[in-house]
Short mmCIF file of C-alpha atoms in Angstrom, two decimals:
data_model
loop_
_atom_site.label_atom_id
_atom_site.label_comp_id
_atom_site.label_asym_id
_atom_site.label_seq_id
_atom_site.Cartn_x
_atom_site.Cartn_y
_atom_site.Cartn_z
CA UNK A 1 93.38 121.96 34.59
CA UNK A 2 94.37 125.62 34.05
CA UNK A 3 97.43 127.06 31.67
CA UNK A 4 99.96 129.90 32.99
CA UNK A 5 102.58 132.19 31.33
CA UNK A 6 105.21 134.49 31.93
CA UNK A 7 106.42 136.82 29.83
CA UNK A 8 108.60 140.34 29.56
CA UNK A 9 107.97 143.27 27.85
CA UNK A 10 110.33 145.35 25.85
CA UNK A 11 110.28 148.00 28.24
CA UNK A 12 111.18 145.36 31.37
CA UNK A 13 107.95 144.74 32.61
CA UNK A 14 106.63 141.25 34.13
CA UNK A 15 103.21 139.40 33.15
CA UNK A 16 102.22 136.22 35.01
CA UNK A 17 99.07 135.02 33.10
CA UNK A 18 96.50 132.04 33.57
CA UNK A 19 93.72 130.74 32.66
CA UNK A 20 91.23 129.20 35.47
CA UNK A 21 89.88 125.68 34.02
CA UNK A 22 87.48 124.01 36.60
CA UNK A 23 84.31 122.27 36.88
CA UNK A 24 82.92 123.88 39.62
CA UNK A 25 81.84 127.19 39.11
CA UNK A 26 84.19 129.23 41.52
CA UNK A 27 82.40 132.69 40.70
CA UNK A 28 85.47 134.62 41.44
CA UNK A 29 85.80 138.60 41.30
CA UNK A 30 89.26 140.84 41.28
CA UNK A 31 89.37 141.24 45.18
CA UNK A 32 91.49 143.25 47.30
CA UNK A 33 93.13 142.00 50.58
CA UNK A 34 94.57 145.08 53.28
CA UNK A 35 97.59 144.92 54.77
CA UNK A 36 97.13 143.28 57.95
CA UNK A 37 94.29 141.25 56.53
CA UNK A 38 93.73 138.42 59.64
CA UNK A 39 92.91 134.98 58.89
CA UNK A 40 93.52 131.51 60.67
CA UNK A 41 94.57 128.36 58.64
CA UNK A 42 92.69 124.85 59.25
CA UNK A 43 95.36 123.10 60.17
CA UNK A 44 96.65 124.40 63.85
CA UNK A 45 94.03 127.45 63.96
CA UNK A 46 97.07 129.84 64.49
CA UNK A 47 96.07 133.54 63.50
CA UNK A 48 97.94 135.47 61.12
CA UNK A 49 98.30 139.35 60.78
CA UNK A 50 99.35 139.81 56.52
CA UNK A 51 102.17 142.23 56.40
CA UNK A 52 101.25 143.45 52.40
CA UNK A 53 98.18 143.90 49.89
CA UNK A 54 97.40 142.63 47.35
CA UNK A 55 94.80 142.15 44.68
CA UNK A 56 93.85 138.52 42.91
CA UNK A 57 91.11 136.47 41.91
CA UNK A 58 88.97 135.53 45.04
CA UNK A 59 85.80 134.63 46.63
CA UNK A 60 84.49 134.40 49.92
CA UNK A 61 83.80 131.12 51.30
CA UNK A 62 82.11 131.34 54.95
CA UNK A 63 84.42 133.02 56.94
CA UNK A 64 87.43 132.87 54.98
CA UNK A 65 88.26 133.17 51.21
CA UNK A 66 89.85 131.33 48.40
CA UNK A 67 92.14 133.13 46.07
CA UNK A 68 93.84 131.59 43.61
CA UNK A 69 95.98 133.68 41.79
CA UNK A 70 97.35 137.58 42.31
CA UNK A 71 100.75 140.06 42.76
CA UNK A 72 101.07 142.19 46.18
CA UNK A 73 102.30 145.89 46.59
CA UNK A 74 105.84 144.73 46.54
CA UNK A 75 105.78 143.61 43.00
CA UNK A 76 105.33 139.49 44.15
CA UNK A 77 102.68 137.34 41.53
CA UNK A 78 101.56 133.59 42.24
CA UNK A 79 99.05 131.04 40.51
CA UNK A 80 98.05 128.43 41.88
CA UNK A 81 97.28 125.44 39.32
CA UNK A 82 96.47 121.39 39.33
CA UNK A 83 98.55 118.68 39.69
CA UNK A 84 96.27 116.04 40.58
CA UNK A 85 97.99 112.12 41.01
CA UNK A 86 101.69 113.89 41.50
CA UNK A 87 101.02 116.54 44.77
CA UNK A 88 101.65 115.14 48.09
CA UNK A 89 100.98 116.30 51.48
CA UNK A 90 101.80 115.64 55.03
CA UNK A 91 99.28 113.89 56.95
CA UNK A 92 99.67 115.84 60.09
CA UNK A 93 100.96 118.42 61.34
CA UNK A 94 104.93 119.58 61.98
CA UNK A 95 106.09 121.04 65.62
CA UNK A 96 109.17 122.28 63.52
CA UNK A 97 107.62 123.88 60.55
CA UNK A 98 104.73 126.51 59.71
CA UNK A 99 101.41 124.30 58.16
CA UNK A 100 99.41 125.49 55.77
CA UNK A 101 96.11 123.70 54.05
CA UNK A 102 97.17 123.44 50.18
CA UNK A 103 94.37 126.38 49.06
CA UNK A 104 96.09 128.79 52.08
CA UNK A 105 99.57 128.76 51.53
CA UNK A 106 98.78 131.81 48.05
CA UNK A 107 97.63 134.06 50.96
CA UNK A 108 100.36 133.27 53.28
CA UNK A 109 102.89 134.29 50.38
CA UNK A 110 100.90 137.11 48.80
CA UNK A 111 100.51 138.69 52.27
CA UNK A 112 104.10 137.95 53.57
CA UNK A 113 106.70 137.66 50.92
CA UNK A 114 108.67 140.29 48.58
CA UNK A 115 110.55 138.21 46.76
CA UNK A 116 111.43 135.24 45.19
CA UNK A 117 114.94 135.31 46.60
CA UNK A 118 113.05 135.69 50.03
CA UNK A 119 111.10 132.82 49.44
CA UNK A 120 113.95 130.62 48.75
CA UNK A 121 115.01 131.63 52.37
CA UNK A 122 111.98 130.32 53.95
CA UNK A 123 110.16 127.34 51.64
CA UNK A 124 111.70 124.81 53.20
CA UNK A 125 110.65 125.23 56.88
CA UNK A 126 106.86 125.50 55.44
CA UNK A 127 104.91 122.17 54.89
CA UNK A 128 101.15 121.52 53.11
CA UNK A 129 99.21 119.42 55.06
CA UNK A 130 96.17 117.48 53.54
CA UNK A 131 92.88 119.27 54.74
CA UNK A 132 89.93 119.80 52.68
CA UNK A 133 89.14 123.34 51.17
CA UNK A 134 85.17 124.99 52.15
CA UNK A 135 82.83 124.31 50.28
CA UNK A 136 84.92 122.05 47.74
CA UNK A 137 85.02 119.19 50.49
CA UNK A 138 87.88 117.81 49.18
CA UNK A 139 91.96 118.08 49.88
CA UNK A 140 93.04 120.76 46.58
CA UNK A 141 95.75 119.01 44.89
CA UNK A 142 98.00 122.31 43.94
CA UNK A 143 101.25 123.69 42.54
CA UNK A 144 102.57 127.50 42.37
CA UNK A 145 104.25 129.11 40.26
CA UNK A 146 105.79 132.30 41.59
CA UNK A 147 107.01 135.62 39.96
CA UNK A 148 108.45 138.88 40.82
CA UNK A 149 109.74 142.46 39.23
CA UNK A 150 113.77 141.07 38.66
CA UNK A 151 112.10 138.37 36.03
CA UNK A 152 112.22 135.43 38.05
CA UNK A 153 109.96 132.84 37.48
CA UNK A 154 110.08 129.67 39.78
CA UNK A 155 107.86 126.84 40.83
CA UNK A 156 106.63 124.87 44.10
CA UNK A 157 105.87 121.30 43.79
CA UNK A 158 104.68 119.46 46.71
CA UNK A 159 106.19 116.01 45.33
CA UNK A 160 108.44 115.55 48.63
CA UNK A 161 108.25 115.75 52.54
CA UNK A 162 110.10 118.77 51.96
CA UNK A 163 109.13 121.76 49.82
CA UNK A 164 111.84 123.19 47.63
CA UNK A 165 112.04 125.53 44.68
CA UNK A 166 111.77 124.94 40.87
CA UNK A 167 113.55 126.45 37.99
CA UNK A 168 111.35 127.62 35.48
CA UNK A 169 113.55 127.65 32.05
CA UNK A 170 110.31 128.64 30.00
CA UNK A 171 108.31 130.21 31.93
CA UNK A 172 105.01 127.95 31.23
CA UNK A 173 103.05 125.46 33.68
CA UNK A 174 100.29 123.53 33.23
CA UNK A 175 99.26 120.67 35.46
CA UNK A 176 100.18 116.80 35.49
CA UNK A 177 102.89 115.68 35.29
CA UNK A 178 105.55 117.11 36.60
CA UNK A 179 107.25 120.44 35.92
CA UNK A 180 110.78 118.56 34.62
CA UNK A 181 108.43 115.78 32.42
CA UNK A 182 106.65 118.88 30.26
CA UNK A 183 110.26 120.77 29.89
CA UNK A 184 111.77 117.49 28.25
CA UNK A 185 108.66 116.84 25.95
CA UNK A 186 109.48 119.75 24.74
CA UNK A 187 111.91 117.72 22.45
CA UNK A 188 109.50 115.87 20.49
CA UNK A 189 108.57 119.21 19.00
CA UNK A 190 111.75 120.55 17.48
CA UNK A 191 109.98 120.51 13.82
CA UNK A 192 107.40 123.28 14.88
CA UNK A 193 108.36 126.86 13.48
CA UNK A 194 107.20 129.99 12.75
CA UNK A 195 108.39 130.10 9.07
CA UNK A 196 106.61 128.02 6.17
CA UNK A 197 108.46 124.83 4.62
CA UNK A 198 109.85 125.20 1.42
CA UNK A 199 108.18 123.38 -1.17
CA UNK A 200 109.52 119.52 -1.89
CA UNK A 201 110.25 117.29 -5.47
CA UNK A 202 108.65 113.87 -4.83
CA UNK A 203 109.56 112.43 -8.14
CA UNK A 204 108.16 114.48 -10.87
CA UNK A 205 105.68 116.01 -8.37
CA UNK A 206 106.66 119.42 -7.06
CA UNK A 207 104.56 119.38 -3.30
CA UNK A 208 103.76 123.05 -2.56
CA UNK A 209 102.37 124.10 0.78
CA UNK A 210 98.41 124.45 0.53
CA UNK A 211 98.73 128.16 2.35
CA UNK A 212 100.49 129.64 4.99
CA UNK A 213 101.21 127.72 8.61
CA UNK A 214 103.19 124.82 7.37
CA UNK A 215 105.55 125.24 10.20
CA UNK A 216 102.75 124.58 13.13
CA UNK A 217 102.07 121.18 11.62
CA UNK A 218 102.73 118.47 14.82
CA UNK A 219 101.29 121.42 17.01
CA UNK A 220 98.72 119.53 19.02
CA UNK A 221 95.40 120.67 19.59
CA UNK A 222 94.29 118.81 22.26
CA UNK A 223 93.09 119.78 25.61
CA UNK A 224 95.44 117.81 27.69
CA UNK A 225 98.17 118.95 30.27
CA UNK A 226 101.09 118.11 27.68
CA UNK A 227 99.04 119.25 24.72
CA UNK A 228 98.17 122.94 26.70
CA UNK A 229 102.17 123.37 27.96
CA UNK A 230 103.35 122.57 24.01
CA UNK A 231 101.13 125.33 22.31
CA UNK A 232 101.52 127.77 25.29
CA UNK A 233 105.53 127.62 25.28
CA UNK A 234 105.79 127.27 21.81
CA UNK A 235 103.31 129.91 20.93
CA UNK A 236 104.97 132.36 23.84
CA UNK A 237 108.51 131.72 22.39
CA UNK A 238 107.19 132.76 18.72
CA UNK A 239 105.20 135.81 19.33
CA UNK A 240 105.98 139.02 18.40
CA UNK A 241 108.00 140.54 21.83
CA UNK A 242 105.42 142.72 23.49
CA UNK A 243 106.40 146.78 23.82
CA UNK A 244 104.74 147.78 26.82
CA UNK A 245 102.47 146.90 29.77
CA UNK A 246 99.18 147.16 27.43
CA UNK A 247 100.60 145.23 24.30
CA UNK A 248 101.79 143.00 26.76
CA UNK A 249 98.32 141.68 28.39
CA UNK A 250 96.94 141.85 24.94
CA UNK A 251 99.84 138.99 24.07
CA UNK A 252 98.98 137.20 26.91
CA UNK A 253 95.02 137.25 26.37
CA UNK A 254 96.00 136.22 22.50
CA UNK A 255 98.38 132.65 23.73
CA UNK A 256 96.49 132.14 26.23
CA UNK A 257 93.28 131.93 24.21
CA UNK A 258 94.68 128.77 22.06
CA UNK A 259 94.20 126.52 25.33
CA UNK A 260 90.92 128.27 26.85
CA UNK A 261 87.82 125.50 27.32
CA UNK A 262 84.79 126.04 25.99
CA UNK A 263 81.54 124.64 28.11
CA UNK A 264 80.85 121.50 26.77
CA UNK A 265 84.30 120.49 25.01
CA UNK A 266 86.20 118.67 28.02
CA UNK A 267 83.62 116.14 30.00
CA UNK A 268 84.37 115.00 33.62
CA UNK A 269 83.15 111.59 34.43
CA UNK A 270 80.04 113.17 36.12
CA UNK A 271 79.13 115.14 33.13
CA UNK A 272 79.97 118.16 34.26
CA UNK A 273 82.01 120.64 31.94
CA UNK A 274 85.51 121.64 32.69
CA UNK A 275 86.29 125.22 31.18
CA UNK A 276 87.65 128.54 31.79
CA UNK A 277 86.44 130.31 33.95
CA UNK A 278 88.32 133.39 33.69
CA UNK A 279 91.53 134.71 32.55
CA UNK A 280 93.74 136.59 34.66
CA UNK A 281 96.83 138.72 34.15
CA UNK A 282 99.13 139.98 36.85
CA UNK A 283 102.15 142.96 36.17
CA UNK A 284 104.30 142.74 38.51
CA UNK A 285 105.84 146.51 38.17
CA UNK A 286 102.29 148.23 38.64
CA UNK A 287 100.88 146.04 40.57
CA UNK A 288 98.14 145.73 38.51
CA UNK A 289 95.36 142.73 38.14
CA UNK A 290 93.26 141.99 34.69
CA UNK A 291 90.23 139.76 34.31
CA UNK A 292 87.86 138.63 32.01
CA UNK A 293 85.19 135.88 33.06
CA UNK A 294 83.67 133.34 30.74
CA UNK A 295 80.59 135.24 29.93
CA UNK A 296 82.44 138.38 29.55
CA UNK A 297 85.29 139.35 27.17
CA UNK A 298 86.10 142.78 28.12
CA UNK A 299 88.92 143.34 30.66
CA UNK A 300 88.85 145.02 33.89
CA UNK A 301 91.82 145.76 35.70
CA UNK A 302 92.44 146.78 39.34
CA UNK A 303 95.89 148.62 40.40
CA UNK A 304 97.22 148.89 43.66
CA UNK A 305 97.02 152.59 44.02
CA UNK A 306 98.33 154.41 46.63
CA UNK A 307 94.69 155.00 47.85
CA UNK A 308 93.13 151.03 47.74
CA UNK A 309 96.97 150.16 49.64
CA UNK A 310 96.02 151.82 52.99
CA UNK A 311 92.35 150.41 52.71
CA UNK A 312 92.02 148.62 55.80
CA UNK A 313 88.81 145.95 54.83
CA UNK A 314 88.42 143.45 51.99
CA UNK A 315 87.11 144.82 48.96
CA UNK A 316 85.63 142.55 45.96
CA UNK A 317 85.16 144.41 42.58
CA UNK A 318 82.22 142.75 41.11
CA UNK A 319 82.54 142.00 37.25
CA UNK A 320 79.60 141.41 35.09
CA UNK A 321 78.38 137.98 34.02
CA UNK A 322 76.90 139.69 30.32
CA UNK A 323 78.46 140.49 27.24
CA UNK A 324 79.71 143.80 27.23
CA UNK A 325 79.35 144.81 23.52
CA UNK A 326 80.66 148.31 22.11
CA UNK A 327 77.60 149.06 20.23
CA UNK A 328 78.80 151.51 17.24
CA UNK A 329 75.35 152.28 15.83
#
């Protein structure tokens, strides 16, 4: 599961939003990774030395962590998201290419790349080989979508032996099927506006509009891949145009919250409740990270100050798990 936007402000900043939708609870925290940061992937055990910081969504799993979403000191953002039944891997390993397990190759680009444009340069000598993530036990079936401070907004899909970069023409992605499948259903929705239908004669019968919100009728409400990239696109492309950074996240929190999962709503075949977990927004001009857990409506941010940049070790900011009510009696 899991929803993500992208959207400009006014004043030219960048937002790459998401929501986390999973079964299992991933308890993450906004967590800080240091330049040079060291880490090994699973798949050759070669050690790698993280050239930038940056601060996501993560959690530590043994010896190692899983992030899943966050921007680095040189303005980069990246989500990773679902695509279960369309993401394929290689089986093995490459002598000609650089392998990454699918839940490493976020902290490979976070901690390496400055671009998009420099990404292009280098996606296609990179392969995702199938190796289960910790504590998961199974192979992470993933696509990215990847965002920096000129506005572009691309995607990787693993759908080929080679990996290759996605346009991104509205800025949405969801999860199965493919990126080019949700863009296209896009026309079956052509009747959905913001502006109320004028009333209609049907013989002697004048049909008025019950109240406002005629124009969302068709706007489905379901839970589904399709049914989450329809409201989010359609519900980006009609909101009021954010001023600034702050009115900005708000706008993201607000589309974003017409596809979050309550506990209890979408039922895996074992029971167990897929929901979101947490919201996060990214800004990719102040390097700055928002959350918001389930439990928890009240947003904390972290910003890659000057200071937390020249940390040298790890740092998880732990968010709280209660309500956090502003009591005004």
């Amino acid at each position: 599961m899991c929803t993500s936007i992208f959207l400009k402000t006014l004043d030219s900043h960048h937002l790459l939003s998401r929501t986390m939708d999973f079964s299992f609870p991933l308890d993450p925290n906004p967590t800080f990774f240091p330049r040079k940061y060291n880490w090994s992937d699973i798949v050759s055990d070669k050690n790698y030395e993280n050239k930038f910081s940056f601060v996501g969504a993560g959690r530590q799993l043994g010896s190692s962590y899983f992030v899943a979403d966050g921007v680095n000191e040189k303005g980069l953002s990246m989500a990773e998201l679902y695509l279960p039944g369309d993401a394929k891997y290689q089986q093995s390993a490459s002598a000609d290419k650089t392998s990454f397990a699918p839940h490493e190759f976020i902290i490979w680009v976070l901690g390496n790349i400055s671009t998009v444009a420099e990404l292009r340069t280098v996606v296609s000598s990179i392969e995702i080989v199938e190796k289960e993530a910790p504590l998961l036990n199974f192979v992470t079936p993933l696509h990215w979508i990847i965002t920096d401070e000129t506005g572009e907004s691309v995607v990787i899909e693993p759908t080929s032996d080679t990996l290759f970069i996605k346009e991104n023409p509205v800025d949405v992605m969801t999860n199965s099927p493919v990126l080019e499948w949700h863009v296209t259903n896009l026309r079956n929705y052509l009747n959905v506006q913001p502006k109320q239908f004028a009333p209609m004669e049907i013989g002697e019968f004048e049909a008025t509009p019950f109240s406002q919100g005629t124009g969302s009728l068709g706007l489905p409400g379901g839970y589904t891949p399709p049914e989450r990239f329809i409201r989010a696109a359609i519900l980006k492309e009609f909101s009021e145009p954010a001023k600034d950074e702050t009115d900005g996240v708000n706008s993201c929190f607000h589309i974003l919250s017409s596809v979050r999962i309550p506990k209890g709503v979408v039922l895996k075949a074992d029971n167990t409740s897929d929901y979101s977990q947490y919201v996060g927004v990214m800004c990719n001009e102040t390097r700055s990270y928002y959350f918001t857990n389930y439990e928890n409506h009240r947003i904390s941010k972290v910003t890659l100050t000057d200071e937390l940049i020249n940390s040298d070790k790890v740092i998880t900011f732990n968010v709280a798990h209660e309500e956090d009510f502003a009591e005004l009696n």
